[in-house]
């Protein structure tokens, strides 16, 4: 809400400075979002008339003017503009004036010619951009008059009114608020005339739930013309366009009192007024020139033949007040907020009227506002009103009583607010009491419904800065979520130590076929085509990050993301971990060692380092990947890893191999670690070099060794794998493998003989199980 | 015999001193201590000595042997040191260290974890809730009227089954109170979603942190103490915290929290960083209805709640002017938060 301080001052004495007022309102919860200075309030800037203009002797683009500023002698001014004619009236900044931007005007020489001041553009006066060149003033301007007479200064506050404070959407309301905050009185506009209320048969309310009360007043012999300056200025200062005196008056009263009004051209209405719901598909041409399609949830004002207004939102083009209007029907009503809100949102038509109705206007102010407008129409447009106001329905009684128990505010605030302060504050806001802790809330404060709401009012004025803070704590057991957070941070930090960057991607992704897994969920009302699907996997985000960085020229990449994924089913939301690696394992270095490109096994090694002992991989078919393995935890599949097809990697602008992995986090290991001793006895190692068929896997080989029940065998380490496509060193259908086997006893030093025996037994087992031969 | 030994000693020591490398030193060792070396020969000569001379000469012989052996060892060590020093003297210690790949946590994760650590020191524990929520948890239970604009399809993402993507993490308050009686003292970080067009300060998804403390006799003073402590811990002791009355459906009274701090580098401007307030009795009442008990009787317990956006806070704290940088995952951005 834009508030002119000049206007506001008519109702309440304001604090001395704008800064104080801003602080006062902000502290009370009415945020000042902007302060705008309007008009000209600069000393020594006056209206001057150009009497003479000659070419500057030393500068093509300058001229030397003689101007009359009412001081007797004409002044000589050097001027760079050329948009004026002799006789034009323009603003003159006299020596001593200080223009916006600390620009001080002095007598000085411009290219050798004396200039006794400066002729000004609108921009130089802080009046906005305006046209180029001098600001040409109306001929009616009085020579020598301070420019402030033509451009009265004002300060406009842009207030953010929270949705609960409908009462602050008017000057009266803001004046009341300010007065309460500084403990002063405020005045209300005087209403001169009065009217009889007549329950009328010419008004039929067919939807009383949505329109509890409706009134019209007929005004005859209206002279529609433009509004006087004071009215135009007031509307302009509050951001409302002037139309004509009648419409301007309705807007003026709305700003002043908070009650939206509407004026119809009485001669364009047929018979009785109906307040009814629209029919489905009913079309309505509104004052903004657009046609709206209504439905049965919308409330309209209608005459016998058609809708003449969308109730509380906007009037109709056909029945508006124009220059030819002579008789006016002035509407003032109370519409229920819910219906207005629904219609305004559905039609995308938020008007000054709907904005107020949907927040709730004061039903007790409906007739007063009508009367105030009648006064003004009588005064400014010569209209004569019917003695009676025609009404339908009844003014809802929204006054309520609330008990504010003694001591309750202390319980909420943690500090005591004196009873007198509470009483004074609530009275300031217009509440009344009989002194028994029961407060009667006026109908313009629909937001005050409960005891706690009254306490809030007291708090706002008391000032939260006057409540001393208290530092309290309590002991609480660690939650499951705490443990999970700590575990996830540990995983993150481990990966960071391995050179991985953490990515965080959006959960909403594009619904491309790749990611339309069974059970994938989409939002019903997406905003953008690339934010439709709730990600069932983190892979998309991680690959997008890889592509983004590849395009930025980064070759070596290690990226991970740990976050929520979504898939319909028992565990709809699951935390997953995805990793991607590509490019050299180390950057180019003076050490001269050329780093390998990261591959499948590098990523597998990273996963293994995260400390899940029971992680296993098994070959898996996946057409999306050139190489793929499923990842199992305690024999249950928790994810997969693989190598992107090079074509897919090229789509991401990556030339090197891209390896990726994704797992659902295995359950946390809750067991406390137990120390199991360090053997005092030396280990013995024996190597096995063998030739194995190509299709024989490392997993099979180690399984044979581990299942052999050799108690002395402590560890099996693969240290070489070799195959030769030429078949020279190793037959083509075979591969050479070399393992180092470690033997150890926890209770004694092993003898060579017993190690040799165990080693031989293991080799025999391998030979029998897997058709391997040994290379000694 | 004695003078002969003295002479051997002198000769040996001189020759050891002269040896310029380890080969020469080894020849010297052989010459004196080898099987045919002069000291060895001298000890052969011991057999011919009389009983009277033997102890004296034997003692001297031992002395000579020890002196020479000691000198040999010392010289050997000195020569080795010299060789090592020469080999290392040319190394430029200012050469860069071998590069080890380094990564970094995402700046949002860093801030999130830092915030969690601060609240934990104040006795808060973590709580959680799903991103996909019911209207009850996101709006009804939080005293949001049925026709509130936030429920609009314009503002909130809905799923075909009528559920929605939570528009704030206050759902975590509701989830926690549903399942646990008071006292509770929790923080709940998580993602929230709003149908906002992406621009420099908006994303359809962002990160929030929620806090709730419900107990007997919790007051605005406790709310102030907690929030002031948090922001001072996070932003430095000179951080100033201003509570400004505001309106939220789920708290009464409600406040916005404005901050001024040198570390933010934003001068004298108050920055709106969080919302908070005393839990509205209507929220407790709807929890009680859902629980089917009176555990959260607003006459017996009270509580405060607060929430703030991690993205906005991270932006201000680290001078990031475009929120979209947080989801682009550009390494040139991420590496600056190492």
PDB file of N, CA and C in Angstrom, chain B residues 160-199:
ATOM      1  N   UNK B 160      -0.430 -36.376  -8.668  1.00  0.00           N
ATOM      2  CA  UNK B 160      -1.758 -36.769  -9.154  1.00  0.00           C
ATOM      3  C   UNK B 160      -2.658 -37.317  -8.040  1.00  0.00           C
ATOM      4  N   UNK B 161      -2.064 -37.896  -6.986  1.00  0.00           N
ATOM      5  CA  UNK B 161      -2.900 -38.488  -5.925  1.00  0.00           C
ATOM      6  C   UNK B 161      -3.343 -37.453  -4.888  1.00  0.00           C
ATOM      7  N   UNK B 162      -3.075 -36.166  -5.126  1.00  0.00           N
ATOM      8  CA  UNK B 162      -3.548 -35.132  -4.206  1.00  0.00           C
ATOM      9  C   UNK B 162      -2.527 -34.738  -3.166  1.00  0.00           C
ATOM     10  N   UNK B 163      -1.478 -35.536  -3.050  1.00  0.00           N
ATOM     11  CA  UNK B 163      -0.423 -35.119  -2.131  1.00  0.00           C
ATOM     12  C   UNK B 163       0.393 -34.002  -2.794  1.00  0.00           C
ATOM     13  N   UNK B 164       1.350 -33.456  -2.068  1.00  0.00           N
ATOM     14  CA  UNK B 164       2.072 -32.310  -2.597  1.00  0.00           C
ATOM     15  C   UNK B 164       3.540 -32.382  -2.200  1.00  0.00           C
ATOM     16  N   UNK B 165       4.341 -31.546  -2.819  1.00  0.00           N
ATOM     17  CA  UNK B 165       5.734 -31.401  -2.388  1.00  0.00           C
ATOM     18  C   UNK B 165       5.739 -30.286  -1.354  1.00  0.00           C
ATOM     19  N   UNK B 166       6.210 -30.600  -0.159  1.00  0.00           N
ATOM     20  CA  UNK B 166       6.088 -29.630   0.934  1.00  0.00           C
ATOM     21  C   UNK B 166       6.627 -28.266   0.520  1.00  0.00           C
ATOM     22  N   UNK B 167       5.871 -27.237   0.888  1.00  0.00           N
ATOM     23  CA  UNK B 167       6.273 -25.887   0.499  1.00  0.00           C
ATOM     24  C   UNK B 167       7.098 -25.249   1.603  1.00  0.00           C
ATOM     25  N   UNK B 168       7.224 -25.927   2.707  1.00  0.00           N
ATOM     26  CA  UNK B 168       8.111 -25.485   3.784  1.00  0.00           C
ATOM     27  C   UNK B 168       8.412 -26.694   4.668  1.00  0.00           C
ATOM     28  N   UNK B 169       9.465 -26.574   5.452  1.00  0.00           N
ATOM     29  CA  UNK B 169       9.849 -27.703   6.301  1.00  0.00           C
ATOM     30  C   UNK B 169       9.088 -27.719   7.619  1.00  0.00           C
ATOM     31  N   UNK B 170       8.134 -26.802   7.781  1.00  0.00           N
ATOM     32  CA  UNK B 170       7.328 -26.818   9.009  1.00  0.00           C
ATOM     33  C   UNK B 170       6.552 -28.120   9.141  1.00  0.00           C
ATOM     34  N   UNK B 171       6.434 -28.856   8.049  1.00  0.00           N
ATOM     35  CA  UNK B 171       5.804 -30.176   8.112  1.00  0.00           C
ATOM     36  C   UNK B 171       6.535 -31.074   9.111  1.00  0.00           C
ATOM     37  N   UNK B 172       7.827 -30.834   9.269  1.00  0.00           N
ATOM     38  CA  UNK B 172       8.618 -31.668  10.186  1.00  0.00           C
ATOM     39  C   UNK B 172       8.154 -31.457  11.636  1.00  0.00           C
ATOM     40  N   UNK B 173       7.759 -30.219  11.945  1.00  0.00           N
ATOM     41  CA  UNK B 173       7.180 -29.957  13.282  1.00  0.00           C
ATOM     42  C   UNK B 173       5.982 -30.855  13.515  1.00  0.00           C
ATOM     43  N   UNK B 174       5.105 -30.872  12.509  1.00  0.00           N
ATOM     44  CA  UNK B 174       3.864 -31.625  12.659  1.00  0.00           C
ATOM     45  C   UNK B 174       4.158 -33.109  12.785  1.00  0.00           C
ATOM     46  N   UNK B 175       5.033 -33.618  11.912  1.00  0.00           N
ATOM     47  CA  UNK B 175       5.401 -35.037  11.957  1.00  0.00           C
ATOM     48  C   UNK B 175       5.950 -35.412  13.336  1.00  0.00           C
ATOM     49  N   UNK B 176       6.776 -34.540  13.889  1.00  0.00           N
ATOM     50  CA  UNK B 176       7.405 -34.861  15.164  1.00  0.00           C
ATOM     51  C   UNK B 176       6.384 -34.836  16.298  1.00  0.00           C
ATOM     52  N   UNK B 177       5.538 -33.800  16.307  1.00  0.00           N
ATOM     53  CA  UNK B 177       4.565 -33.704  17.402  1.00  0.00           C
ATOM     54  C   UNK B 177       3.534 -34.834  17.327  1.00  0.00           C
ATOM     55  N   UNK B 178       3.225 -35.268  16.113  1.00  0.00           N
ATOM     56  CA  UNK B 178       2.306 -36.394  15.956  1.00  0.00           C
ATOM     57  C   UNK B 178       2.831 -37.639  16.642  1.00  0.00           C
ATOM     58  N   UNK B 179       4.147 -37.845  16.530  1.00  0.00           N
ATOM     59  CA  UNK B 179       4.688 -39.118  16.992  1.00  0.00           C
ATOM     60  C   UNK B 179       5.325 -39.045  18.373  1.00  0.00           C
ATOM     61  N   UNK B 180       5.565 -37.841  18.888  1.00  0.00           N
ATOM     62  CA  UNK B 180       6.202 -37.762  20.203  1.00  0.00           C
ATOM     63  C   UNK B 180       5.494 -36.746  21.080  1.00  0.00           C
ATOM     64  N   UNK B 181       5.302 -37.086  22.341  1.00  0.00           N
ATOM     65  CA  UNK B 181       4.724 -36.098  23.261  1.00  0.00           C
ATOM     66  C   UNK B 181       5.778 -35.074  23.657  1.00  0.00           C
ATOM     67  N   UNK B 182       5.358 -33.930  24.196  1.00  0.00           N
ATOM     68  CA  UNK B 182       6.353 -32.956  24.668  1.00  0.00           C
ATOM     69  C   UNK B 182       7.081 -33.513  25.897  1.00  0.00           C
ATOM     70  N   UNK B 183       8.262 -33.064  26.264  1.00  0.00           N
ATOM     71  CA  UNK B 183       8.959 -31.968  25.594  1.00  0.00           C
ATOM     72  C   UNK B 183       9.658 -32.429  24.319  1.00  0.00           C
ATOM     73  N   UNK B 184       9.694 -31.554  23.337  1.00  0.00           N
ATOM     74  CA  UNK B 184      10.511 -31.835  22.164  1.00  0.00           C
ATOM     75  C   UNK B 184      11.337 -30.591  21.840  1.00  0.00           C
ATOM     76  N   UNK B 185      12.487 -30.857  21.324  1.00  0.00           N
ATOM     77  CA  UNK B 185      13.428 -29.767  21.004  1.00  0.00           C
ATOM     78  C   UNK B 185      14.180 -30.221  19.772  1.00  0.00           C
ATOM     79  N   UNK B 186      13.695 -29.794  18.619  1.00  0.00           N
ATOM     80  CA  UNK B 186      14.205 -30.368  17.367  1.00  0.00           C
ATOM     81  C   UNK B 186      14.593 -29.289  16.357  1.00  0.00           C
ATOM     82  N   UNK B 187      15.475 -29.692  15.465  1.00  0.00           N
ATOM     83  CA  UNK B 187      15.676 -28.938  14.229  1.00  0.00           C
ATOM     84  C   UNK B 187      15.431 -29.896  13.073  1.00  0.00           C
ATOM     85  N   UNK B 188      14.879 -29.392  12.008  1.00  0.00           N
ATOM     86  CA  UNK B 188      14.553 -30.235  10.859  1.00  0.00           C
ATOM     87  C   UNK B 188      14.967 -29.569   9.569  1.00  0.00           C
ATOM     88  N   UNK B 189      16.135 -29.936   9.059  1.00  0.00           N
ATOM     89  CA  UNK B 189      16.535 -29.374   7.767  1.00  0.00           C
ATOM     90  C   UNK B 189      15.928 -30.186   6.629  1.00  0.00           C
ATOM     91  N   UNK B 190      15.787 -29.578   5.470  1.00  0.00           N
ATOM     92  CA  UNK B 190      15.304 -30.341   4.326  1.00  0.00           C
ATOM     93  C   UNK B 190      14.969 -29.468   3.140  1.00  0.00           C
ATOM     94  N   UNK B 191      14.566 -30.164   2.063  1.00  0.00           N
ATOM     95  CA  UNK B 191      14.207 -29.461   0.831  1.00  0.00           C
ATOM     96  C   UNK B 191      12.759 -28.992   0.929  1.00  0.00           C
ATOM     97  N   UNK B 192      12.473 -27.861   0.312  1.00  0.00           N
ATOM     98  CA  UNK B 192      11.108 -27.380   0.180  1.00  0.00           C
ATOM     99  C   UNK B 192      10.925 -26.927  -1.264  1.00  0.00           C
ATOM    100  N   UNK B 193       9.672 -26.913  -1.681  1.00  0.00           N
ATOM    101  CA  UNK B 193       9.399 -26.681  -3.107  1.00  0.00           C
ATOM    102  C   UNK B 193       8.322 -25.614  -3.271  1.00  0.00           C
ATOM    103  N   UNK B 194       8.539 -24.690  -4.169  1.00  0.00           N
ATOM    104  CA  UNK B 194       7.501 -23.725  -4.515  1.00  0.00           C
ATOM    105  C   UNK B 194       7.527 -23.482  -6.012  1.00  0.00           C
ATOM    106  N   UNK B 195       6.352 -23.222  -6.561  1.00  0.00           N
ATOM    107  CA  UNK B 195       6.285 -23.036  -8.014  1.00  0.00           C
ATOM    108  C   UNK B 195       6.777 -21.636  -8.371  1.00  0.00           C
ATOM    109  N   UNK B 196       8.050 -21.413  -8.202  1.00  0.00           N
ATOM    110  CA  UNK B 196       8.645 -20.122  -8.545  1.00  0.00           C
ATOM    111  C   UNK B 196       9.468 -20.278  -9.809  1.00  0.00           C
ATOM    112  N   UNK B 197       9.300 -19.336 -10.743  1.00  0.00           N
ATOM    113  CA  UNK B 197      10.165 -19.322 -11.922  1.00  0.00           C
ATOM    114  C   UNK B 197      11.599 -19.103 -11.450  1.00  0.00           C
ATOM    115  N   UNK B 198      12.527 -19.848 -12.058  1.00  0.00           N
ATOM    116  CA  UNK B 198      13.923 -19.706 -11.643  1.00  0.00           C
ATOM    117  C   UNK B 198      14.464 -18.344 -12.065  1.00  0.00           C
ATOM    118  N   UNK B 199      15.081 -17.649 -11.116  1.00  0.00           N
ATOM    119  CA  UNK B 199      15.838 -16.440 -11.432  1.00  0.00           C
ATOM    120  C   UNK B 199      16.980 -16.350 -10.432  1.00  0.00           C
TER     121      UNK B 199
END
